Structures are given as C-alpha cells and as structure tokens.
PDB file of C-alpha atoms in Angstrom:
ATOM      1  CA  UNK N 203       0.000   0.000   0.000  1.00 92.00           C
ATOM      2  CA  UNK N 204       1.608   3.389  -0.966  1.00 97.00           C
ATOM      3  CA  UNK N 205      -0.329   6.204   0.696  1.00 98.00           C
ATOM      4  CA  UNK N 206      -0.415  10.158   0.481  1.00 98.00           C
ATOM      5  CA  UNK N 207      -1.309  11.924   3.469  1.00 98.00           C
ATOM      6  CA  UNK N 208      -3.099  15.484   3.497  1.00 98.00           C
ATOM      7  CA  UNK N 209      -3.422  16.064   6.596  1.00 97.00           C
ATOM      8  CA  UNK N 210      -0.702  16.714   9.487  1.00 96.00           C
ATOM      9  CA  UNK N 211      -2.384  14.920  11.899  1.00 96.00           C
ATOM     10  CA  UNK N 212      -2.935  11.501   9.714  1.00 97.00           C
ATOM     11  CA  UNK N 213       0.393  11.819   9.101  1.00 98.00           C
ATOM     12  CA  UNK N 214       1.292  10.939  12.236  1.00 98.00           C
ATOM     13  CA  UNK N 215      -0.745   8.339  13.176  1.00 98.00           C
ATOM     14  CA  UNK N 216      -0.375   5.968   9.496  1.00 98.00           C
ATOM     15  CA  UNK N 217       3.666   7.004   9.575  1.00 97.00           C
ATOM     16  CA  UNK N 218       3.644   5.159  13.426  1.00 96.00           C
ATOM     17  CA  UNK N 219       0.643   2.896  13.034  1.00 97.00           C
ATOM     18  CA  UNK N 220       1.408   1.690   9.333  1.00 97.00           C
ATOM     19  CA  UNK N 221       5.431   1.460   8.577  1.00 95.00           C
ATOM     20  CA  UNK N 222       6.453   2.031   5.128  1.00 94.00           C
ATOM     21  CA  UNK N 223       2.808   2.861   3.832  1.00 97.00           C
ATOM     22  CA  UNK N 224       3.462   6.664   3.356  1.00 97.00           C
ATOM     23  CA  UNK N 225       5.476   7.827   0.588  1.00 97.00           C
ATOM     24  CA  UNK N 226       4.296  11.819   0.441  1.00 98.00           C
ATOM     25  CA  UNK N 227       2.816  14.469   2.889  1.00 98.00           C
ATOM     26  CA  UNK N 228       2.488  17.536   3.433  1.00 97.00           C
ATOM     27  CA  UNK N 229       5.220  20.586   3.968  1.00 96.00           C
ATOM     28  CA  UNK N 230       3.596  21.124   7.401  1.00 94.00           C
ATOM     29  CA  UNK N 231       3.738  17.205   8.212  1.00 96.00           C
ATOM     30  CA  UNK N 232       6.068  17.595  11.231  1.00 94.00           C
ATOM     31  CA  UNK N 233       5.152  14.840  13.246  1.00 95.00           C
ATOM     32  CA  UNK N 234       6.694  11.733  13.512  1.00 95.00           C
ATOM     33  CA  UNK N 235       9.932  13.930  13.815  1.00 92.00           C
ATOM     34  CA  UNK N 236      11.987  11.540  11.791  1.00 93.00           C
ATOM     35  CA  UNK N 237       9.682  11.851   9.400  1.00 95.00           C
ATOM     36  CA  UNK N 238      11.422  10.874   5.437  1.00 95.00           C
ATOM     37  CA  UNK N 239       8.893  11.057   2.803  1.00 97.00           C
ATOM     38  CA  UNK N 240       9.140  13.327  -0.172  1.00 97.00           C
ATOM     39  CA  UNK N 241       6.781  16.844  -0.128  1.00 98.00           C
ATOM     40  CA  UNK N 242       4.126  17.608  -1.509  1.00 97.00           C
ATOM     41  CA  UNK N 243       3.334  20.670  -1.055  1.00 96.00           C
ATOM     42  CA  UNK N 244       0.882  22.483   1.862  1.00 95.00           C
ATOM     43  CA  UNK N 245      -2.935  21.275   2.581  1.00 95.00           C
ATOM     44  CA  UNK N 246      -4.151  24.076   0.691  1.00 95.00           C
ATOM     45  CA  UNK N 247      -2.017  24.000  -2.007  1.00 95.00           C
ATOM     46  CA  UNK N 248      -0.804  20.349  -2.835  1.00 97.00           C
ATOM     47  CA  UNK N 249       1.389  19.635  -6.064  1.00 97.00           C
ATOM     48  CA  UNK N 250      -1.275  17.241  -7.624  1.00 96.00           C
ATOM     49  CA  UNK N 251       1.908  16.508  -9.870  1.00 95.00           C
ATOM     50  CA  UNK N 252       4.220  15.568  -7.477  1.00 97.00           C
ATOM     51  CA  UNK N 253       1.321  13.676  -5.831  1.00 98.00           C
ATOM     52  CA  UNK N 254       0.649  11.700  -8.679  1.00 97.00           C
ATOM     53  CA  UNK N 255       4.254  11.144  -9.960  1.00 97.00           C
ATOM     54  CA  UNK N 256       4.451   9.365  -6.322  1.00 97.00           C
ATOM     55  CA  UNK N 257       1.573   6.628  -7.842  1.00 97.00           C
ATOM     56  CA  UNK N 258       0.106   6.427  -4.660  1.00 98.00           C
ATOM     57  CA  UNK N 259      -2.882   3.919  -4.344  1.00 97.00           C
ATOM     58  CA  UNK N 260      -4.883   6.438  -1.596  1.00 98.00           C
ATOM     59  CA  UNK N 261      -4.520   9.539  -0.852  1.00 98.00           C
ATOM     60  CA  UNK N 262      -6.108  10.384   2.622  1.00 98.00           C
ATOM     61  CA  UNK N 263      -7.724  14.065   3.252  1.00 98.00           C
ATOM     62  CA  UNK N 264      -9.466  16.000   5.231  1.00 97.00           C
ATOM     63  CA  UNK N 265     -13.190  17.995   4.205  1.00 95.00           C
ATOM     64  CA  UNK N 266     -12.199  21.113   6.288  1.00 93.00           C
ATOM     65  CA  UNK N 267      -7.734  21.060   5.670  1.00 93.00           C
ATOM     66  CA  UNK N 268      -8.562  20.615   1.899  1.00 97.00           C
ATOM     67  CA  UNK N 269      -9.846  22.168  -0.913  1.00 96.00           C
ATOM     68  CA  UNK N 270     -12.789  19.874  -2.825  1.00 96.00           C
ATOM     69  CA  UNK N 271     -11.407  21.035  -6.684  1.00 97.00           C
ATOM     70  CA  UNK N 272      -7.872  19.301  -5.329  1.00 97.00           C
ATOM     71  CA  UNK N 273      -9.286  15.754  -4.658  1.00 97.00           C
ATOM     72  CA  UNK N 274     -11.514  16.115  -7.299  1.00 97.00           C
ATOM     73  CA  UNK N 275      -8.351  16.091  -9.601  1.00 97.00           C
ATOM     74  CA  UNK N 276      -6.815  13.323  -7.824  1.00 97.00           C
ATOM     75  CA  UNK N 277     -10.068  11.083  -8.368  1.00 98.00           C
ATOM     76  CA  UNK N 278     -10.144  12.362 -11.845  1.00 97.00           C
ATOM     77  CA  UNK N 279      -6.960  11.058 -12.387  1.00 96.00           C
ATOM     78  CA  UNK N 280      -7.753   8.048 -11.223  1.00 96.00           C
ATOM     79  CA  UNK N 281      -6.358   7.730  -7.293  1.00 97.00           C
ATOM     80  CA  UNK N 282      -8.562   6.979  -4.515  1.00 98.00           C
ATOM     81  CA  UNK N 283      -9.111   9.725  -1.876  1.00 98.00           C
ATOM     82  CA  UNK N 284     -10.761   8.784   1.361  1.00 98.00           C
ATOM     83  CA  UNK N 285     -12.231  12.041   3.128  1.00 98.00           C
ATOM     84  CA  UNK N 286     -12.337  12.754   6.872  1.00 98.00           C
ATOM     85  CA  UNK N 287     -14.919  14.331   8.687  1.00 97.00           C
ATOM     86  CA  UNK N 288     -13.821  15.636  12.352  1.00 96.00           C
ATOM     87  CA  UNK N 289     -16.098  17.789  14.574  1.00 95.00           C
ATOM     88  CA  UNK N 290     -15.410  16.143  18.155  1.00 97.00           C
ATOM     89  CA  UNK N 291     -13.699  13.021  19.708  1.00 97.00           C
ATOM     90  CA  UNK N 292     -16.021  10.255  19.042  1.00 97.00           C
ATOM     91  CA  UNK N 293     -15.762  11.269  14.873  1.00 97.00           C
ATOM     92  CA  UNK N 294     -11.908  11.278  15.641  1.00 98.00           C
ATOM     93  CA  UNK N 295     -11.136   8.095  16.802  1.00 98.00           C
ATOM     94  CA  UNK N 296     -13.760   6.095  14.592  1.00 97.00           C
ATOM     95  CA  UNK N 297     -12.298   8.037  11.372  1.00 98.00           C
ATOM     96  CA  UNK N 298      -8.795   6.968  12.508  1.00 98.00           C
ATOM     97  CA  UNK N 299      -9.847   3.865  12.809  1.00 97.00           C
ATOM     98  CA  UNK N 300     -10.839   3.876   9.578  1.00 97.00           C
ATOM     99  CA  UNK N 301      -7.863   5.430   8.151  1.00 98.00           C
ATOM    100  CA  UNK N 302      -5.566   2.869   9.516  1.00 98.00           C
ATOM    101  CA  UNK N 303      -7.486  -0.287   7.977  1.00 97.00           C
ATOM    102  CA  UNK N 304      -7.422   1.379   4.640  1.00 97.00           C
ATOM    103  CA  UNK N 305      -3.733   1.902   4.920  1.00 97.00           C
ATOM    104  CA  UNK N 306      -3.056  -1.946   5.415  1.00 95.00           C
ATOM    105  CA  UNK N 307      -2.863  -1.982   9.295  1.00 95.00           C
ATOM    106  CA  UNK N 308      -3.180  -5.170  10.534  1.00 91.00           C
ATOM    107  CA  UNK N 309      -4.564  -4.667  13.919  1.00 93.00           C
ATOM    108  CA  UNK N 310      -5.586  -1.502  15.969  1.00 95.00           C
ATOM    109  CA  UNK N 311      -2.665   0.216  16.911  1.00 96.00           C
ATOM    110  CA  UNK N 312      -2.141   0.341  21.366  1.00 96.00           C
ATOM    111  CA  UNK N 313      -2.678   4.815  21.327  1.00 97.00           C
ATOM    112  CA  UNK N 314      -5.764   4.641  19.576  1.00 97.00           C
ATOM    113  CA  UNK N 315      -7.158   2.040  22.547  1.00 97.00           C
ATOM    114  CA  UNK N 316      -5.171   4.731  25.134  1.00 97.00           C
ATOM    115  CA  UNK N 317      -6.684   7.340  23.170  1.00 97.00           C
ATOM    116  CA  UNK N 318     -10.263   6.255  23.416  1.00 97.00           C
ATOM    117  CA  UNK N 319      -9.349   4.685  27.498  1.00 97.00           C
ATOM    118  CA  UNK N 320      -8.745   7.863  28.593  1.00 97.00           C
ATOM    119  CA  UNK N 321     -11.289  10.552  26.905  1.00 98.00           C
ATOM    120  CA  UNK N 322     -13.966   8.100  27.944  1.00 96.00           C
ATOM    121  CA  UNK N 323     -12.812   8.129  31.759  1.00 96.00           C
ATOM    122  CA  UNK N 324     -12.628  11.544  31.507  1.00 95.00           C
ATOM    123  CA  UNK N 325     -14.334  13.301  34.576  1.00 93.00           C
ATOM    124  CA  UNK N 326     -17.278  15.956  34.516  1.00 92.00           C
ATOM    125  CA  UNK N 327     -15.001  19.152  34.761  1.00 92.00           C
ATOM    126  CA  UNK N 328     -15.916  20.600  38.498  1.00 89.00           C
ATOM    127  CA  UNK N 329     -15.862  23.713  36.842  1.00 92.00           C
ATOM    128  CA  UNK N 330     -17.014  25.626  33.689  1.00 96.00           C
ATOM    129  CA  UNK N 331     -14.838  28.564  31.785  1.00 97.00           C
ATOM    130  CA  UNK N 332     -15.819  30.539  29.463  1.00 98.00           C
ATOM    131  CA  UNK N 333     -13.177  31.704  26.948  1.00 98.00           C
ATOM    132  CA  UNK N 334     -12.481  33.132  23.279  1.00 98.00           C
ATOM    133  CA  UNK N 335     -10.029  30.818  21.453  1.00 98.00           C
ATOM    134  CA  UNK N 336      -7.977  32.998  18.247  1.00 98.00           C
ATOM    135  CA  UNK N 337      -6.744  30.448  15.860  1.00 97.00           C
ATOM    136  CA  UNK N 338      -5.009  33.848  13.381  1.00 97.00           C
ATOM    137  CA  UNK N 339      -4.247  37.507  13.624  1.00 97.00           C
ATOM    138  CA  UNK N 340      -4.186  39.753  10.967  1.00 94.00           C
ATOM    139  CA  UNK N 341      -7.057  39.551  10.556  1.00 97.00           C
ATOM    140  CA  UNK N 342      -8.276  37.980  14.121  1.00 98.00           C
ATOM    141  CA  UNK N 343      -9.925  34.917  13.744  1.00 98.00           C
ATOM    142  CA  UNK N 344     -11.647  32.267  16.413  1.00 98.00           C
ATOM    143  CA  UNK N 345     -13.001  29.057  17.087  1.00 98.00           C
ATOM    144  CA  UNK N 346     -16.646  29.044  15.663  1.00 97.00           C
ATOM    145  CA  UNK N 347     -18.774  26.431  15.399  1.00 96.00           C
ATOM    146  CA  UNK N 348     -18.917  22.681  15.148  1.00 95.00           C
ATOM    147  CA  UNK N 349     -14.668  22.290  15.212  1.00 96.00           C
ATOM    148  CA  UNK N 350     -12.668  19.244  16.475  1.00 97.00           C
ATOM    149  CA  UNK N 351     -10.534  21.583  19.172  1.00 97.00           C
ATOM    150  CA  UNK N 352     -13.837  23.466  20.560  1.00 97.00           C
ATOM    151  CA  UNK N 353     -15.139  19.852  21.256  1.00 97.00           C
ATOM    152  CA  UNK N 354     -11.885  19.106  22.754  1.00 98.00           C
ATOM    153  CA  UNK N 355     -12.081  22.279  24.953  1.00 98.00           C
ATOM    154  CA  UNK N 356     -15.986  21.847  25.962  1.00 97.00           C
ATOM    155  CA  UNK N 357     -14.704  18.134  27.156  1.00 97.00           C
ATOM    156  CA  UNK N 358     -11.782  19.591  29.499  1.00 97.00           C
ATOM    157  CA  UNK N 359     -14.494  22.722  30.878  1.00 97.00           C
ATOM    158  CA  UNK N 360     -13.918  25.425  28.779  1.00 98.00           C
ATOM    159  CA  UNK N 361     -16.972  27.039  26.738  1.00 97.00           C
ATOM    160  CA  UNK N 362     -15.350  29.272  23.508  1.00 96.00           C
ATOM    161  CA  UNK N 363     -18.093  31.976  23.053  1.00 97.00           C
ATOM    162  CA  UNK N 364     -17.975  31.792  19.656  1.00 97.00           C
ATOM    163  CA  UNK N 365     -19.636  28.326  19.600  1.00 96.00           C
ATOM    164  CA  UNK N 366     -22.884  29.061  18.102  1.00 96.00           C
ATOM    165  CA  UNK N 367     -21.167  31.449  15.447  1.00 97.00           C
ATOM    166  CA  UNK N 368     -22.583  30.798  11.502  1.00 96.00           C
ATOM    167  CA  UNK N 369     -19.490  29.796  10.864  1.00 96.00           C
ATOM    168  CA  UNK N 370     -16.277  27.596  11.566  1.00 95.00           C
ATOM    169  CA  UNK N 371     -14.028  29.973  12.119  1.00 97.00           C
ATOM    170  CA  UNK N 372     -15.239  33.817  12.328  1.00 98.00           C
ATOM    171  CA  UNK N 373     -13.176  36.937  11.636  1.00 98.00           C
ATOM    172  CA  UNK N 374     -13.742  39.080  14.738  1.00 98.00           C
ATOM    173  CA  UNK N 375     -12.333  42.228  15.406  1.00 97.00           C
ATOM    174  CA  UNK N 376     -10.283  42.350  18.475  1.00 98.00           C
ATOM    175  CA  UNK N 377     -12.165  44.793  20.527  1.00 97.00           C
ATOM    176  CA  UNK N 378     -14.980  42.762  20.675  1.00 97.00           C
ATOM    177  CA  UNK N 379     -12.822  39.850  21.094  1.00 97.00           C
ATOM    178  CA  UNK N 380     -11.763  41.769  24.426  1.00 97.00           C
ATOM    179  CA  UNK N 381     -15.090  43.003  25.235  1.00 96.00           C
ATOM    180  CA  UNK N 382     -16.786  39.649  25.771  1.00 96.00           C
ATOM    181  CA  UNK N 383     -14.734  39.696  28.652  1.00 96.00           C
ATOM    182  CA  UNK N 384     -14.185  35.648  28.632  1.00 98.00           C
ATOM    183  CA  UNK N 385     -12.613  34.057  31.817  1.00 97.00           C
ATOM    184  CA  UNK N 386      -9.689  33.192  29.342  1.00 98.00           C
ATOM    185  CA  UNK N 387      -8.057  33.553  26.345  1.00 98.00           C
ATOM    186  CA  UNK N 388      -6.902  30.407  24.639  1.00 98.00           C
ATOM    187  CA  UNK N 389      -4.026  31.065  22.441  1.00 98.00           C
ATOM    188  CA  UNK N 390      -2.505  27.389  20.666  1.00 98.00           C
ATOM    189  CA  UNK N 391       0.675  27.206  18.691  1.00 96.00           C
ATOM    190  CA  UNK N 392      -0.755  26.328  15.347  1.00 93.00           C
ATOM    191  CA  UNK N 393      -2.213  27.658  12.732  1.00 93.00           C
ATOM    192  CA  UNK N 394      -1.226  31.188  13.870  1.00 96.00           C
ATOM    193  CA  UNK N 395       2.003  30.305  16.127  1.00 97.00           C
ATOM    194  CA  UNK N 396       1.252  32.000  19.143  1.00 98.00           C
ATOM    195  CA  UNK N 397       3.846  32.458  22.060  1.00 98.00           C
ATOM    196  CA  UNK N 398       4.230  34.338  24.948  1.00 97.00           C
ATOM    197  CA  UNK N 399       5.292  37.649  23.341  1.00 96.00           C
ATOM    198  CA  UNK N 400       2.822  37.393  20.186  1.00 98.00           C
ATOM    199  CA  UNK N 401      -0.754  37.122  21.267  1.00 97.00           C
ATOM    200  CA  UNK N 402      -1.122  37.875  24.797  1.00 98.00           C
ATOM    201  CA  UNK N 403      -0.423  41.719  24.637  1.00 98.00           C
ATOM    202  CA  UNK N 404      -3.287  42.254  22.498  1.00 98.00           C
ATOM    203  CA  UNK N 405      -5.108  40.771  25.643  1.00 98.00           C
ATOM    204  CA  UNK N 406      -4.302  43.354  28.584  1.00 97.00           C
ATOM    205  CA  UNK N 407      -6.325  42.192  31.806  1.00 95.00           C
ATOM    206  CA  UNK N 408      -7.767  38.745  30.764  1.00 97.00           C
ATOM    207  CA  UNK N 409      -5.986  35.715  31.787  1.00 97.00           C
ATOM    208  CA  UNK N 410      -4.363  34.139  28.844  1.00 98.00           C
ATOM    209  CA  UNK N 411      -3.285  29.955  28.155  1.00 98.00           C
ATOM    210  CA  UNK N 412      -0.475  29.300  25.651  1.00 98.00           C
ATOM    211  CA  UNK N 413      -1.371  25.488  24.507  1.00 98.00           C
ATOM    212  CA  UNK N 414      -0.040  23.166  22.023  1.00 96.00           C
ATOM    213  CA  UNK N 415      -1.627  23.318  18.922  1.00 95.00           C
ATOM    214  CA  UNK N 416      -0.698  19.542  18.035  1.00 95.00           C
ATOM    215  CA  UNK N 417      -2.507  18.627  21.368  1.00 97.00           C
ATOM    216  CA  UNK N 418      -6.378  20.668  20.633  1.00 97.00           C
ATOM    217  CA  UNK N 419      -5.967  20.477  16.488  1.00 96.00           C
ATOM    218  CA  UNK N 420      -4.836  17.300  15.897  1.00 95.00           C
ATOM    219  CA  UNK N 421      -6.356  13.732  15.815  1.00 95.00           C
ATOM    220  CA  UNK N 422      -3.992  11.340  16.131  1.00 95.00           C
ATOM    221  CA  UNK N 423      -1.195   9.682  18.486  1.00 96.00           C
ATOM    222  CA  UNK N 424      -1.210  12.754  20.566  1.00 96.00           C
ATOM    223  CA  UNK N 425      -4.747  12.156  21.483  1.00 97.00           C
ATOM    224  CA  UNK N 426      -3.691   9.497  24.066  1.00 96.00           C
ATOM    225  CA  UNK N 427      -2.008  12.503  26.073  1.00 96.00           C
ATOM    226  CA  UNK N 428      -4.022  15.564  25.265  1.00 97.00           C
ATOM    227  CA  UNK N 429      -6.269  16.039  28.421  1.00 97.00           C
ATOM    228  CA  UNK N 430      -3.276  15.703  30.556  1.00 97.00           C
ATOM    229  CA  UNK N 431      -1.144  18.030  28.561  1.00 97.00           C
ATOM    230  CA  UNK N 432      -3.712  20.916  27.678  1.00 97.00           C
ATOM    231  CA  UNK N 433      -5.346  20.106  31.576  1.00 96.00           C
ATOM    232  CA  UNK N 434      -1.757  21.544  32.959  1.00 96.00           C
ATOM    233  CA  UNK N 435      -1.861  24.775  30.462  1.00 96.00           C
ATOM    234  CA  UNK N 436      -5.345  25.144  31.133  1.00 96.00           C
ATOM    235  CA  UNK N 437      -4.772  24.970  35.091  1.00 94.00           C
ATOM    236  CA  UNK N 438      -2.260  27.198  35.196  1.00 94.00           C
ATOM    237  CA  UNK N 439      -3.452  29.660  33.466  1.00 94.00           C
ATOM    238  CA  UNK N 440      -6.405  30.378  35.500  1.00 91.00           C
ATOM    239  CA  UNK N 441      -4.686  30.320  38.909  1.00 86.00           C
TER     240      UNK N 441
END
C-alpha cells in the first residue's frame, strides 16, 4: 500500500501505526519527527503533480484542511481519496480507525485504545470557563462552530463563546474579542504560532493559556495525552 497523506495529523498516526505505507505528505507534516517522505506541497495547495508522480494507491484528506477542486483532480486522475470528517472526539477516533485499515494496518494500533481509554474516563469538569479561542491575527480569527478543538475544549471545561457562530471559524475584530470579557483567552501554537510575546499583549487584563496546537488540532497519536497536557496549560493559566 503506498499512501499520500493530506493532513498533518494523519500523518502521524499511518507514519507510526502503518510502517512504510506513506510515501508523500504535506510541507507542514512535522510529526513523527523523523519523518522521510518526499513533499508535496501544503494542505491548501498540494502539487497534484508531485502527488501523482508518487503513484500512490490512496490519498487520505481531510473535508475542512482541503480544498474539494484538489481531490476532485486526484479522483479524476484516477487515485482513490478517502475524506475525513472531524467535529469532536467520538468522529476522531472512529475516522482513525478507519484510516488505519485502509492503509493496510493489521490490527488496531495500542494509542488509539489509550486514546479512546482515557477521553472516555474523563471526569465531569468541576468547573465551567468561558473563553475566546484565536486560531489567526491579521485579521483575528476564532473558534466558531462545530470544530474538532472546541469539542476538545468543551470536554476539558472550557466554553469558547464563539460556539454558536454561523461559521467555523469567524473573523472578529479584536475589541470585541476583548469586550466579551471571557474568563480566558486560549491562544494554541498552530495555525497562527502563538507564544508568549505574540498574542497575549493584544489581551491586557484577561488571563491568557499558551497550549499546544498539536494537542487541541490534531487527531492522532497525541490524542492518548491531550487532556493531561492541555489540563496543565489550562490549570495554570487560570490560577
């Protein structure tokens, strides 16, 4: 099985689930960080030429990292391209499942069972916070509705105002961004690469959490680890 991967996050989980199966990803496929596959480009912008040159028998995507005219090429062309669909946990683990038998794995791999272990023994949160989560600046935008890492966030107590928001991710101007006055500002590494002297300025007066983006974006291997990771950032935060 030869397989092209789309998405970061699949990436990661075929390259330690499936051995040898992936011969292409992405330029922002960082993860395994040994990672030796040719490039293919970015999720928005994939060489379909390189892509097919690799004569890959799937090609595994994502409906919200990539562009429908893109895979509609690649099927055109004659590859098969299985699409994702990833608004919370339970879609994430049974679309990784799926991922991995289509890539040739032979049984379910131990961090998808950890994975599922430990967001189902996941406690009620003894507490509720309300927060605004950017995911870009310039212009600001936010989690909006029905994403993967606001279903991530709801699970570990924390309620992103923009949550009923027409869309997935809304351009809002920062001062109303600052005058919803959330408990906290949630500001992850990835898309926009936030840090502690780029994001929290803009901020002054609201408690702000610097999280890994890998750990509320992505499905995969870091699942396993996520509440426990973000849980700490969280915490700390709002002390």
């Amino acid at each position: 099985m030869r397989v092209v991967s789309l998405v970061p996050s699949l990436t990661e989980a075929i390259a330690v689930s499936v051995p040898g199966a992936l011969v292409g990803a992405t330029d922002w496929c960082s993860h395994p960080a040994d990672l030796d596959v040719p490039r293919i480009g970015g999720t928005k912008n994939p060489k379909l030429d390189r892509i097919l040159a690799l004569a890959p028998d799937l090609v595994v995507a994502n409906e919200e990292e990539n562009r429908g005219p893109d895979l509609a090429a690649l099927r055109a062309a004659g590859v098969e391209v299985l699409v994702t669909v990833v608004c919370d946990i339970p879609q994430a683990l049974a679309e990784l499942a799926r991922v991995l038998e289509a890539c040739g794995a032979k049984s379910r791999p131990r961090w998808l069972d950890e994975a599922e272990t430990v967001w189902a023994a996941l406690p009620p949160p003894e507490h509720r916070t309300t927060a605004v989560v950017p995911i870009w600046r310039r212009p600001w935008m936010v989690l909006g509705r029905d994403t993967f890492a606001g279903d991530v966030l709801s699970r570990l107590g924390v309620d992103h105002l923009y949550a009923t928001h027409a869309e997935r991710y809304p351009r809002i101007p920062l001062d109303e961004l600052r005058a919803a006055a959330p408990d906290l500002v949630v500001l992850p590494d990835e898309p926009y690469r936030f840090t502690a002297d780029d994001g929290p300025e803009a901020f002054p007066g609201l408690k702000c959490a610097l999280v890994s983006g890998r750990h509320v974006t992505w499905y995969g291997p870091s699942l396993a680890e996520a509440p426990r990771v973000l849980g700490e950032a969280l915490r700390a935060a709002l002390r």
